Each structure stands twice: as structure tokens, then as C-alpha cells.
């Protein structure tokens, strides 16, 4: 059984604070098949209350985190565009070590984002 797990942290860099209430969905990608594994919202600290992919479900493979940035920006009152420059942000990444902690943070603003493998 693996001991790895997956977490995230979303920071609103335009406001300099955590992005609370942002909806995140995790998918496992196998060829052309995209299977939903989890869906949750960030808490007041911009993190999820539980691991997105806990050790019991953790395995190597290709995954995609989908961040509902447009809905978050709408909710906090960021002036709207039609359509928004950033709406849904998919991040596809690989998990190769079944016993590692994979932390995939998102640094978000209305017109850009960045990510990296954190710790």
C-alpha cells in the first residue's frame, strides 16, 4: 500500500491572500479516459480540509487538477470580462513515486497563474 498523498494551496496573488472557496476537481487520466476522483473547495487558508488524493487512493499515473478560477473571481467581485481571460485552469501532471507527498499549488491572478511541485 502506498503512503503518498496529494495536496494543493491556492493563493490569490492579486489580493495577497489565500483563495477561499475555490472549487477544485481531480481527475485521473488513462489514455482517453478521464475519471473524476475528488471534488472539494478551498478553505479560508486556500487549502483543502483533507488530502485531495489520500494514501488509500494514491497511485502512480497521470492526473489533472481543474481549478474553477472564473467562478472564484466572479464571487469575490473581480470586474467581469466577457469571456473571462482565465476561467477554468486545468493542470495535468504525473505522479511517479507512490510514497511521496505531491503538493501542487496555484498562484492565481485575473490575468495569469503559475504552479510548481511544492513540498
Backbone as CSV, one residue per row, in Angstrom:
resi,resn,N_x,N_y,N_z,CA_x,CA_y,CA_z,C_x,C_y,C_z
1,UNK,0.847,-1.188,0.000,0.000,0.000,0.000,0.891,1.250,0.000
2,UNK,0.518,2.218,-0.800,1.316,3.438,-0.883,1.068,4.342,0.322
3,UNK,2.015,5.231,0.548,1.893,6.178,1.647,1.854,7.623,1.147
4,UNK,1.894,7.805,-0.179,1.884,9.149,-0.746,0.516,9.795,-0.654
5,UNK,0.486,11.092,-0.919,-0.777,11.817,-0.939,-0.597,13.111,-1.726
6,UNK,-1.728,13.724,-2.092,-1.737,14.924,-2.926,-2.431,16.067,-2.195
7,UNK,-1.791,17.250,-2.228,-2.375,18.453,-1.636,-2.207,19.631,-2.594
8,UNK,-2.895,20.724,-2.283,-2.747,21.961,-3.038,-2.899,23.138,-2.086
9,UNK,-2.582,24.311,-2.589,-2.759,25.565,-1.862,-2.958,26.614,-2.938
10,UNK,-4.060,27.361,-2.872,-4.339,28.376,-3.894,-4.210,29.748,-3.251
11,UNK,-3.327,30.555,-3.827,-3.110,31.912,-3.338,-3.532,32.913,-4.399
12,UNK,-4.306,33.910,-3.992,-4.721,34.987,-4.868,-3.626,36.048,-4.804
13,UNK,-2.753,36.050,-5.810,-1.605,36.956,-5.768,-2.002,38.402,-6.046
14,UNK,-3.151,38.630,-6.685,-3.607,39.998,-6.930,-4.040,40.666,-5.631
15,UNK,-4.604,39.873,-4.714,-5.073,40.413,-3.436,-4.115,40.116,-2.290
16,UNK,-3.138,39.250,-2.530,-2.183,38.920,-1.482,-2.785,38.124,-0.346
17,UNK,-3.660,37.163,-0.687,-4.300,36.351,0.352,-4.699,34.987,-0.230
18,UNK,-5.040,34.041,0.652,-5.497,32.746,0.170,-6.793,32.880,-0.634
19,UNK,-6.973,31.999,-1.604,-8.198,31.974,-2.416,-9.183,31.010,-1.766
20,UNK,-10.039,31.539,-0.918,-11.010,30.721,-0.187,-12.236,30.437,-1.036
21,UNK,-12.756,29.219,-0.910,-13.997,28.855,-1.586,-13.850,28.500,-3.054
22,UNK,-12.640,28.261,-3.523,-12.422,27.924,-4.927,-12.647,26.429,-5.134
23,UNK,-13.479,26.079,-6.107,-13.808,24.688,-6.388,-12.685,24.038,-7.190
24,UNK,-12.286,22.833,-6.746,-11.218,22.064,-7.390,-11.743,20.650,-7.640
25,UNK,-11.461,20.139,-8.839,-11.813,18.759,-9.165,-10.543,18.033,-9.602
26,UNK,-10.367,16.808,-9.129,-9.230,15.977,-9.511,-9.714,14.849,-10.412
27,UNK,-9.006,14.662,-11.530,-9.282,13.578,-12.467,-8.048,12.710,-12.613
28,UNK,-8.265,11.421,-12.820,-7.190,10.506,-13.208,-7.323,10.316,-14.715
29,UNK,-6.204,10.396,-15.436,-6.194,10.291,-16.892,-5.568,8.952,-17.274
30,UNK,-6.315,8.142,-17.997,-5.806,6.865,-18.504,-6.168,6.784,-19.978
31,UNK,-5.191,7.098,-20.846,-5.460,7.151,-22.283,-6.458,8.256,-22.571
32,UNK,-7.574,7.898,-23.181,-8.630,8.866,-23.482,-9.688,8.940,-22.384
33,UNK,-9.494,8.190,-21.324,-10.492,8.134,-20.248,-10.077,9.087,-19.128
34,UNK,-11.015,9.937,-18.738,-10.812,10.933,-17.674,-11.823,10.616,-16.573
35,UNK,-11.338,10.138,-15.421,-12.208,9.701,-14.329,-12.103,10.662,-13.153
36,UNK,-13.249,11.169,-12.695,-13.247,12.073,-11.547,-12.944,11.291,-10.275
37,UNK,-11.953,11.783,-9.526,-11.534,11.136,-8.279,-12.027,11.889,-7.047
38,UNK,-12.079,13.203,-7.134,-12.437,14.008,-5.966,-12.871,15.395,-6.411
39,UNK,-13.667,16.027,-5.563,-14.046,17.424,-5.773,-14.206,18.073,-4.407
40,UNK,-13.599,19.241,-4.252,-13.683,19.946,-2.970,-13.401,21.426,-3.158
41,UNK,-13.668,22.197,-2.124,-13.404,23.640,-2.131,-12.264,23.969,-1.185
42,UNK,-11.582,25.047,-1.510,-10.533,25.507,-0.607,-11.163,26.146,0.630
43,UNK,-10.465,26.037,1.743,-10.933,26.645,2.988,-10.412,28.086,3.092
44,UNK,-10.561,28.695,4.243,-10.145,30.092,4.425,-8.638,30.304,4.243
45,UNK,-7.865,29.220,4.348,-6.420,29.312,4.160,-6.012,28.970,2.719
46,UNK,-6.986,28.744,1.822,-6.687,28.408,0.437,-6.276,26.963,0.235
47,UNK,-6.472,26.139,1.260,-6.127,24.714,1.195,-7.414,23.894,1.275
48,UNK,-7.315,22.619,0.995,-8.472,21.749,1.192,-8.415,21.180,2.599
49,UNK,-9.573,20.869,3.162,-9.615,20.367,4.533,-9.037,18.956,4.663
50,UNK,-9.040,18.216,3.563,-8.471,16.865,3.547,-7.542,16.755,2.345
51,UNK,-6.714,15.721,2.344,-5.870,15.478,1.174,-6.767,15.280,-0.043
52,UNK,-6.391,15.848,-1.166,-7.176,15.685,-2.384,-7.163,14.230,-2.823
53,UNK,-6.017,13.618,-2.721,-5.872,12.193,-3.012,-5.144,11.578,-1.824
54,UNK,-5.883,10.928,-0.921,-5.259,10.363,0.273,-4.479,9.087,-0.046
55,UNK,-3.663,8.648,0.899,-2.807,7.477,0.710,-3.597,6.245,0.272
56,UNK,-4.791,6.065,0.789,-5.590,4.879,0.443,-5.936,4.826,-1.042
57,UNK,-6.024,5.971,-1.713,-6.384,6.035,-3.132,-5.209,6.424,-4.022
58,UNK,-4.060,6.637,-3.428,-2.907,7.183,-4.138,-2.219,6.106,-4.971
59,UNK,-1.981,6.403,-6.252,-1.201,5.510,-7.103,-0.562,6.310,-8.221
60,UNK,0.453,5.742,-8.819,1.154,6.433,-9.890,0.239,6.593,-11.098
61,UNK,0.559,7.578,-11.922,-0.227,7.804,-13.127,-0.302,9.273,-13.456
62,UNK,-1.161,9.580,-14.402,-1.367,10.952,-14.846,-2.667,11.476,-14.254
63,UNK,-2.609,12.698,-13.726,-3.755,13.319,-13.078,-3.950,14.732,-13.611
64,UNK,-5.132,15.269,-13.350,-5.428,16.648,-13.734,-6.222,17.311,-12.610
65,UNK,-5.690,18.397,-12.110,-6.428,19.247,-11.172,-7.081,20.352,-11.992
66,UNK,-8.367,20.555,-11.787,-9.098,21.594,-12.503,-9.574,22.622,-11.486
67,UNK,-9.080,23.846,-11.637,-9.394,24.945,-10.719,-10.435,25.845,-11.369
68,UNK,-11.548,26.075,-10.706,-12.639,26.918,-11.222,-12.350,28.380,-10.874
69,UNK,-11.359,28.937,-11.542,-10.880,30.289,-11.246,-11.913,31.360,-11.577
70,UNK,-12.603,31.235,-12.709,-13.580,32.249,-13.115,-14.699,32.411,-12.106
71,UNK,-15.227,31.306,-11.625,-16.298,31.371,-10.613,-15.793,32.029,-9.336
72,UNK,-14.560,31.703,-8.951,-13.957,32.341,-7.771,-13.820,33.849,-7.994
73,UNK,-13.280,34.251,-9.139,-13.096,35.676,-9.428,-14.434,36.412,-9.470
74,UNK,-15.452,35.789,-10.028,-16.795,36.386,-10.038,-17.297,36.600,-8.614
75,UNK,-17.132,35.554,-7.784,-17.658,35.604,-6.413,-17.003,36.675,-5.559
76,UNK,-15.712,36.929,-5.778,-15.032,37.936,-4.948,-15.156,39.347,-5.521
77,UNK,-15.843,39.482,-6.674,-16.104,40.814,-7.218,-15.057,41.357,-8.171
78,UNK,-14.216,40.496,-8.715,-13.265,40.949,-9.730,-14.054,41.415,-10.944
79,UNK,-13.794,42.613,-11.450,-14.573,43.109,-12.590,-14.639,42.080,-13.712
80,UNK,-15.855,41.804,-14.196,-16.026,40.743,-15.193,-15.578,41.155,-16.589
81,UNK,-15.233,40.159,-17.352,-14.956,40.292,-18.769,-15.873,39.290,-19.468
82,UNK,-16.084,39.456,-20.739,-16.917,38.502,-21.465,-16.179,38.038,-22.709
83,UNK,-15.586,36.895,-22.718,-15.431,35.965,-21.596,-14.223,36.335,-20.729
84,UNK,-14.168,35.729,-19.549,-13.013,35.955,-18.666,-11.746,35.460,-19.336
85,UNK,-10.639,36.158,-19.103,-9.353,35.705,-19.620,-9.012,34.338,-19.037
86,UNK,-9.145,34.180,-17.723,-8.953,32.886,-17.062,-10.275,32.439,-16.471
87,UNK,-10.683,31.250,-16.839,-11.930,30.707,-16.308,-11.624,29.385,-15.614
88,UNK,-11.474,28.347,-16.381,-11.153,27.024,-15.842,-9.675,26.758,-16.125
89,UNK,-8.928,26.424,-15.075,-7.488,26.177,-15.217,-7.213,24.695,-14.967
90,UNK,-6.894,23.944,-16.035,-6.523,22.538,-15.851,-5.006,22.399,-15.724
91,UNK,-4.565,21.655,-14.736,-3.138,21.366,-14.551,-2.949,19.857,-14.623
92,UNK,-2.312,19.395,-15.677,-2.069,17.957,-15.843,-0.644,17.655,-15.395
93,UNK,-0.498,16.612,-14.600,0.808,16.286,-14.023,0.888,14.783,-13.778
94,UNK,2.106,14.308,-13.590,2.326,12.893,-13.337,2.763,12.623,-11.919
95,UNK,2.327,11.492,-11.402,2.758,11.003,-10.096,3.551,9.729,-10.357
96,UNK,4.844,9.772,-10.037,5.717,8.637,-10.321,6.176,7.887,-9.072
97,UNK,6.056,8.516,-7.914,6.513,7.904,-6.663,5.303,7.662,-5.767
98,UNK,4.908,6.411,-5.564,3.695,6.126,-4.783,3.811,6.446,-3.291
99,UNK,5.010,6.773,-2.838,5.202,7.051,-1.419,5.568,8.504,-1.136
100,UNK,5.427,9.372,-2.124,5.814,10.774,-1.958,4.596,11.669,-1.704
101,UNK,4.865,12.818,-1.128,3.856,13.867,-0.987,3.975,14.759,-2.209
102,UNK,2.915,14.829,-2.986,2.863,15.730,-4.136,2.018,16.930,-3.743
103,UNK,2.626,18.096,-3.791,1.937,19.342,-3.466,1.945,20.187,-4.735
104,UNK,0.756,20.504,-5.242,0.620,21.240,-6.499,-0.126,22.545,-6.219
105,UNK,0.597,23.606,-5.845,-0.046,24.878,-5.537,-0.368,25.673,-6.804
106,UNK,-1.300,26.599,-6.656,-1.663,27.504,-7.750,-1.569,28.928,-7.235
107,UNK,-0.773,29.740,-7.914,-0.686,31.173,-7.634,-1.528,31.851,-8.707
108,UNK,-2.590,32.531,-8.303,-3.627,32.987,-9.220,-3.804,34.495,-9.196
109,UNK,-4.004,35.080,-10.368,-4.471,36.453,-10.507,-5.450,36.445,-11.682
110,UNK,-6.200,37.519,-11.919,-7.175,37.505,-13.010,-6.560,37.305,-14.399
111,UNK,-5.266,37.595,-14.553,-4.668,37.539,-15.885,-3.452,36.629,-15.974
112,UNK,-3.225,35.799,-14.967,-2.106,34.881,-15.017,-2.108,33.935,-13.835
113,UNK,-1.347,32.866,-13.992,-1.188,31.907,-12.899,0.146,31.200,-13.052
114,UNK,0.600,30.609,-11.972,1.786,29.756,-12.033,1.604,28.616,-11.046
115,UNK,2.373,27.584,-11.269,2.331,26.413,-10.409,3.716,25.806,-10.348
116,UNK,3.908,24.877,-9.454,5.178,24.183,-9.298,4.930,22.984,-8.407
117,UNK,5.883,22.090,-8.328,5.757,20.994,-7.372,6.356,21.475,-6.067
118,UNK,5.517,21.641,-5.092,5.943,22.119,-3.788,6.239,20.976,-2.846
119,UNK,6.345,21.332,-1.584,6.635,20.314,-0.575,5.645,20.407,0.567
